[in-house]
mmCIF file of C-alpha atoms in Angstrom:
data_model
loop_
_atom_site.group_PDB
_atom_site.id
_atom_site.type_symbol
_atom_site.label_atom_id
_atom_site.label_comp_id
_atom_site.label_asym_id
_atom_site.label_seq_id
_atom_site.Cartn_x
_atom_site.Cartn_y
_atom_site.Cartn_z
ATOM 1 C CA MET A 6 10.915 11.471 5.952
ATOM 2 C CA GLU A 7 9.168 12.598 9.171
ATOM 3 C CA ASN A 8 6.970 15.048 7.259
ATOM 4 C CA ALA A 9 6.112 12.344 4.734
ATOM 5 C CA ILE A 10 5.150 9.882 7.483
ATOM 6 C CA ALA A 11 2.966 12.480 9.225
ATOM 7 C CA TYR A 12 1.282 13.307 5.916
ATOM 8 C CA LEU A 13 0.569 9.646 5.087
ATOM 9 C CA LEU A 14 -0.766 8.838 8.577
ATOM 10 C CA ASN A 15 -3.230 11.651 8.066
ATOM 11 C CA GLN A 16 -4.043 10.597 4.522
ATOM 12 C CA ASP A 17 -4.828 6.881 4.859
ATOM 13 C CA THR A 18 -5.757 4.677 7.818
ATOM 14 C CA ILE A 19 -3.687 1.733 6.507
ATOM 15 C CA PHE A 20 -0.501 3.568 7.518
ATOM 16 C CA LYS A 21 -1.855 4.032 11.047
ATOM 17 C CA GLN A 22 -2.663 0.318 11.092
ATOM 18 C CA ILE A 23 0.855 -0.634 9.909
ATOM 19 C CA SER A 24 2.612 1.734 12.334
ATOM 20 C CA LYS A 25 0.460 0.522 15.236
ATOM 21 C CA GLN A 26 1.391 -3.103 14.475
ATOM 22 C CA TYR A 27 5.011 -2.745 13.420
ATOM 23 C CA GLY A 28 6.231 0.820 13.944
ATOM 24 C CA TYR A 29 7.612 3.103 11.245
ATOM 25 C CA PRO A 30 9.611 1.973 8.208
ATOM 26 C CA VAL A 31 13.174 2.993 7.444
ATOM 27 C CA GLN A 32 14.186 4.659 4.197
ATOM 28 C CA PRO A 33 16.436 2.295 2.220
ATOM 29 C CA LYS A 34 19.593 3.940 0.909
ATOM 30 C CA ARG A 35 22.240 2.768 -1.528
ATOM 31 C CA PRO A 36 25.120 4.595 -3.219
ATOM 32 C CA GLN A 37 24.525 6.007 -6.695
ATOM 33 C CA GLY A 38 26.312 4.505 -9.650
ATOM 34 C CA PHE A 39 27.333 1.449 -11.588
ATOM 35 C CA GLN A 40 27.715 -1.074 -8.759
ATOM 36 C CA THR A 41 24.209 -0.477 -7.443
ATOM 37 C CA LEU A 42 22.736 -0.861 -10.928
ATOM 38 C CA VAL A 43 24.577 -4.177 -11.346
ATOM 39 C CA LEU A 44 23.165 -5.329 -7.989
ATOM 40 C CA LEU A 45 19.653 -4.251 -9.050
ATOM 41 C CA ILE A 46 19.947 -6.244 -12.278
ATOM 42 C CA LEU A 47 20.912 -9.278 -10.181
ATOM 43 C CA GLU A 48 17.919 -8.644 -7.885
ATOM 44 C CA GLN A 49 15.383 -8.814 -10.704
ATOM 45 C CA GLN A 50 12.907 -11.629 -9.907
ATOM 46 C CA VAL A 51 15.025 -13.168 -7.126
ATOM 47 C CA SER A 52 15.374 -12.490 -3.401
ATOM 48 C CA ILE A 53 17.639 -9.698 -2.167
ATOM 49 C CA ASP A 54 19.731 -12.230 -0.199
ATOM 50 C CA SER A 55 20.275 -14.494 -3.200
ATOM 51 C CA ALA A 56 21.231 -11.533 -5.413
ATOM 52 C CA LYS A 57 23.628 -10.238 -2.763
ATOM 53 C CA ALA A 58 25.377 -13.623 -2.570
ATOM 54 C CA THR A 59 25.860 -13.605 -6.366
ATOM 55 C CA PHE A 60 27.034 -9.982 -6.284
ATOM 56 C CA ASN A 61 29.629 -10.828 -3.605
ATOM 57 C CA LYS A 62 30.925 -13.714 -5.754
ATOM 58 C CA LEU A 63 31.282 -11.300 -8.673
ATOM 59 C CA LYS A 64 33.124 -8.749 -6.534
ATOM 60 C CA ASN A 65 35.503 -11.417 -5.250
ATOM 61 C CA ALA A 66 36.159 -12.530 -8.837
ATOM 62 C CA ILE A 67 36.658 -8.908 -10.022
ATOM 63 C CA PRO A 68 38.550 -7.278 -7.104
ATOM 64 C CA VAL A 69 38.823 -3.946 -8.971
ATOM 65 C CA PHE A 70 35.137 -3.649 -9.833
ATOM 66 C CA SER A 71 35.545 -1.035 -12.550
ATOM 67 C CA ILE A 72 33.196 -0.773 -15.526
ATOM 68 C CA GLU A 73 36.065 -1.740 -17.845
ATOM 69 C CA ASN A 74 36.881 -4.878 -15.841
ATOM 70 C CA VAL A 75 33.228 -5.940 -15.620
ATOM 71 C CA TYR A 76 32.824 -5.453 -19.365
ATOM 72 C CA ALA A 77 35.968 -7.531 -20.064
ATOM 73 C CA PHE A 78 34.876 -10.351 -17.712
ATOM 74 C CA SER A 79 33.957 -13.372 -19.830
ATOM 75 C CA ASP A 80 30.475 -14.888 -20.082
ATOM 76 C CA GLU A 81 31.915 -18.151 -18.708
ATOM 77 C CA ASN A 82 33.279 -16.339 -15.675
ATOM 78 C CA PHE A 83 29.922 -14.665 -15.093
ATOM 79 C CA ARG A 84 28.288 -18.083 -15.255
ATOM 80 C CA SER A 85 30.762 -19.544 -12.752
ATOM 81 C CA CYS A 86 29.704 -16.743 -10.350
ATOM 82 C CA GLY A 87 26.071 -17.828 -10.714
ATOM 83 C CA VAL A 88 24.925 -15.078 -13.111
ATOM 84 C CA SER A 89 22.422 -16.233 -15.744
ATOM 85 C CA ARG A 90 23.130 -15.736 -19.441
ATOM 86 C CA GLN A 91 20.360 -13.125 -19.654
ATOM 87 C CA LYS A 92 21.580 -11.075 -16.696
ATOM 88 C CA THR A 93 25.147 -11.274 -18.035
ATOM 89 C CA LYS A 94 23.850 -9.646 -21.248
ATOM 90 C CA TYR A 95 22.121 -6.933 -19.213
ATOM 91 C CA ILE A 96 25.236 -6.161 -17.148
ATOM 92 C CA LYS A 97 27.337 -6.026 -20.339
ATOM 93 C CA ALA A 98 24.752 -3.734 -22.003
ATOM 94 C CA LEU A 99 24.914 -1.377 -19.014
ATOM 95 C CA SER A 100 28.740 -1.432 -19.038
ATOM 96 C CA GLU A 101 28.823 -0.720 -22.766
ATOM 97 C CA ALA A 102 26.353 2.175 -22.461
ATOM 98 C CA VAL A 103 28.516 3.845 -19.802
ATOM 99 C CA LEU A 104 31.825 3.170 -21.579
ATOM 100 C CA SER A 105 30.490 4.526 -24.885
ATOM 101 C CA LYS A 106 29.187 7.628 -23.045
ATOM 102 C CA GLU A 107 25.635 6.827 -24.155
ATOM 103 C CA LEU A 108 24.791 6.935 -20.447
ATOM 104 C CA ASP A 109 26.295 9.401 -17.966
ATOM 105 C CA LEU A 110 25.533 7.908 -14.555
ATOM 106 C CA GLU A 111 26.814 10.882 -12.564
ATOM 107 C CA SER A 112 24.447 13.287 -14.315
ATOM 108 C CA LEU A 113 21.359 11.302 -13.214
ATOM 109 C CA ALA A 114 21.502 12.833 -9.722
ATOM 110 C CA PHE A 115 20.718 16.253 -11.230
ATOM 111 C CA LYS A 116 17.798 15.178 -13.413
ATOM 112 C CA LYS A 117 14.077 14.852 -12.800
ATOM 113 C CA PRO A 118 12.784 11.289 -12.298
ATOM 114 C CA GLU A 119 11.050 11.316 -15.716
ATOM 115 C CA LEU A 120 14.360 12.114 -17.448
ATOM 116 C CA VAL A 121 16.242 9.490 -15.434
ATOM 117 C CA ARG A 122 13.632 6.955 -16.520
ATOM 118 C CA GLU A 123 13.933 8.012 -20.172
ATOM 119 C CA GLU A 124 17.701 7.496 -20.101
ATOM 120 C CA LEU A 125 17.822 4.220 -18.197
ATOM 121 C CA ILE A 126 14.938 2.517 -20.011
ATOM 122 C CA LYS A 127 17.014 2.600 -23.229
ATOM 123 C CA ILE A 128 19.476 0.108 -21.717
ATOM 124 C CA LYS A 129 18.591 -3.520 -22.429
ATOM 125 C CA GLY A 130 17.589 -5.275 -19.221
ATOM 126 C CA ILE A 131 16.793 -2.130 -17.240
ATOM 127 C CA GLY A 132 13.043 -1.892 -16.860
ATOM 128 C CA ASN A 133 10.693 0.163 -14.736
ATOM 129 C CA TRP A 134 11.182 -1.840 -11.531
ATOM 130 C CA THR A 135 14.980 -1.381 -11.632
ATOM 131 C CA ILE A 136 14.565 2.322 -12.389
ATOM 132 C CA ASP A 137 11.972 2.763 -9.610
ATOM 133 C CA ILE A 138 14.290 1.210 -7.019
ATOM 134 C CA TYR A 139 17.295 3.228 -8.243
ATOM 135 C CA LEU A 140 15.269 6.446 -8.028
ATOM 136 C CA MET A 141 14.072 5.601 -4.519
ATOM 137 C CA PHE A 142 17.229 4.123 -2.951
ATOM 138 C CA CYS A 143 19.920 6.173 -4.684
ATOM 139 C CA LEU A 144 18.351 9.433 -5.832
ATOM 140 C CA ASN A 145 15.978 9.931 -2.885
ATOM 141 C CA SER A 146 12.884 10.336 -5.112
ATOM 142 C CA LEU A 147 9.944 10.569 -2.740
ATOM 143 C CA ASP A 148 7.055 9.968 -5.135
ATOM 144 C CA ILE A 149 7.576 6.554 -6.771
ATOM 145 C CA ILE A 150 5.189 3.582 -6.550
ATOM 146 C CA PRO A 151 6.866 0.436 -7.957
ATOM 147 C CA LEU A 152 3.907 -1.629 -9.119
ATOM 148 C CA GLY A 153 6.303 -4.144 -10.655
ATOM 149 C CA ASP A 154 7.253 -5.155 -7.114
ATOM 150 C CA ILE A 155 5.515 -8.297 -5.889
ATOM 151 C CA ALA A 156 5.609 -7.304 -2.206
ATOM 152 C CA VAL A 157 3.941 -3.954 -2.959
ATOM 153 C CA VAL A 158 1.255 -5.585 -5.127
ATOM 154 C CA ASN A 159 0.524 -8.377 -2.629
ATOM 155 C CA THR A 160 0.330 -5.977 0.315
ATOM 156 C CA MET A 161 -2.054 -3.652 -1.527
ATOM 157 C CA LYS A 162 -4.232 -6.644 -2.412
ATOM 158 C CA GLU A 163 -4.268 -7.772 1.202
ATOM 159 C CA LEU A 164 -4.789 -4.454 2.963
ATOM 160 C CA LEU A 165 -6.933 -2.644 0.409
ATOM 161 C CA ASP A 166 -8.681 -5.485 -1.416
ATOM 162 C CA ILE A 167 -7.802 -4.052 -4.811
ATOM 163 C CA HIS A 168 -6.510 -6.458 -7.393
ATOM 164 C CA THR A 169 -5.452 -4.813 -10.653
ATOM 165 C CA LYS A 170 -2.437 -2.593 -11.221
ATOM 166 C CA GLU A 171 -4.710 0.029 -12.794
ATOM 167 C CA GLU A 172 -6.774 0.234 -9.598
ATOM 168 C CA MET A 173 -3.610 0.341 -7.506
ATOM 169 C CA GLU A 174 -2.196 3.172 -9.618
ATOM 170 C CA ILE A 175 -5.423 5.164 -9.146
ATOM 171 C CA TYR A 176 -5.655 4.427 -5.420
ATOM 172 C CA ALA A 177 -2.002 5.409 -4.836
ATOM 173 C CA GLN A 178 -2.702 8.908 -6.205
ATOM 174 C CA LYS A 179 -3.953 9.813 -2.716
ATOM 175 C CA TRP A 180 -0.439 9.127 -1.357
ATOM 176 C CA LYS A 181 1.195 11.750 -3.592
ATOM 177 C CA PRO A 182 3.695 13.408 -3.232
ATOM 178 C CA TYR A 183 5.095 10.679 -0.946
ATOM 179 C CA ARG A 184 4.365 7.434 -2.774
ATOM 180 C CA SER A 185 7.932 6.186 -2.142
ATOM 181 C CA VAL A 186 7.414 6.522 1.606
ATOM 182 C CA ALA A 187 4.043 4.772 1.257
ATOM 183 C CA THR A 188 5.978 1.975 -0.478
ATOM 184 C CA TYR A 189 8.398 1.760 2.483
ATOM 185 C CA PHE A 190 5.365 1.277 4.743
ATOM 186 C CA LEU A 191 4.054 -1.517 2.496
ATOM 187 C CA TRP A 192 7.446 -3.289 2.420
ATOM 188 C CA HIS A 193 7.777 -2.861 6.180
ATOM 189 C CA TYR A 194 4.408 -4.546 6.708
ATOM 190 C CA TYR A 195 5.196 -7.332 4.225
ATOM 191 C CA LEU A 196 8.548 -8.188 5.862
ATOM 192 C CA GLU A 197 7.490 -7.784 9.500
ATOM 193 C CA LYS A 198 4.416 -9.956 9.018
ATOM 194 C CA ARG A 199 6.664 -12.722 7.683
ATOM 195 C CA GLY A 200 9.299 -12.224 10.368
ATOM 196 C CA ARG A 201 11.894 -11.272 7.759
ATOM 197 C CA LYS A 202 14.677 -8.726 8.068
ATOM 198 C CA ILE A 203 16.372 -7.218 5.041
ATOM 199 C CA THR A 204 19.495 -5.098 4.865
ATOM 200 C CA TYR A 205 19.106 -2.955 1.794
#
């Protein structure tokens, strides 16, 4: 991470600006596997805190949080834990893919990001944002720019005055091969400016 930070500070003045104002970002880390993917599904389009509260309710309701037990958990029980019908379908689709051996979660750690994306995108409810975050937080991929993330998009608009995802994609090329670390800078700025703290 230190090398990546040094590279980015040299590459683009916005990282100097962010570090001068708020210091350096931390690298978010989460364990690989099923539980993290369930949490990421819950985090889609809601705040991390709200998703975490729902996830904790689920874990309390399913003390042995195995894939089999999650798959067998009824839709009504999911709903009573605050999980929407749509996200229940997504969590069940993920469980089914692992149980049927269509998806081997353990093997993802040994695959290139493009292959991980190819495998995960097949699962209903797992889109590019979820895959980006899994690659960054769990598989330590250093060159991901999640342009489906509202905080990243809003911060790029604010600091760089660029407004389309195409322009952002092109601009972010200059941050390669450390676009994930650039993303941590952008999140750091976004949260610090709003006085918010997040535990990933």
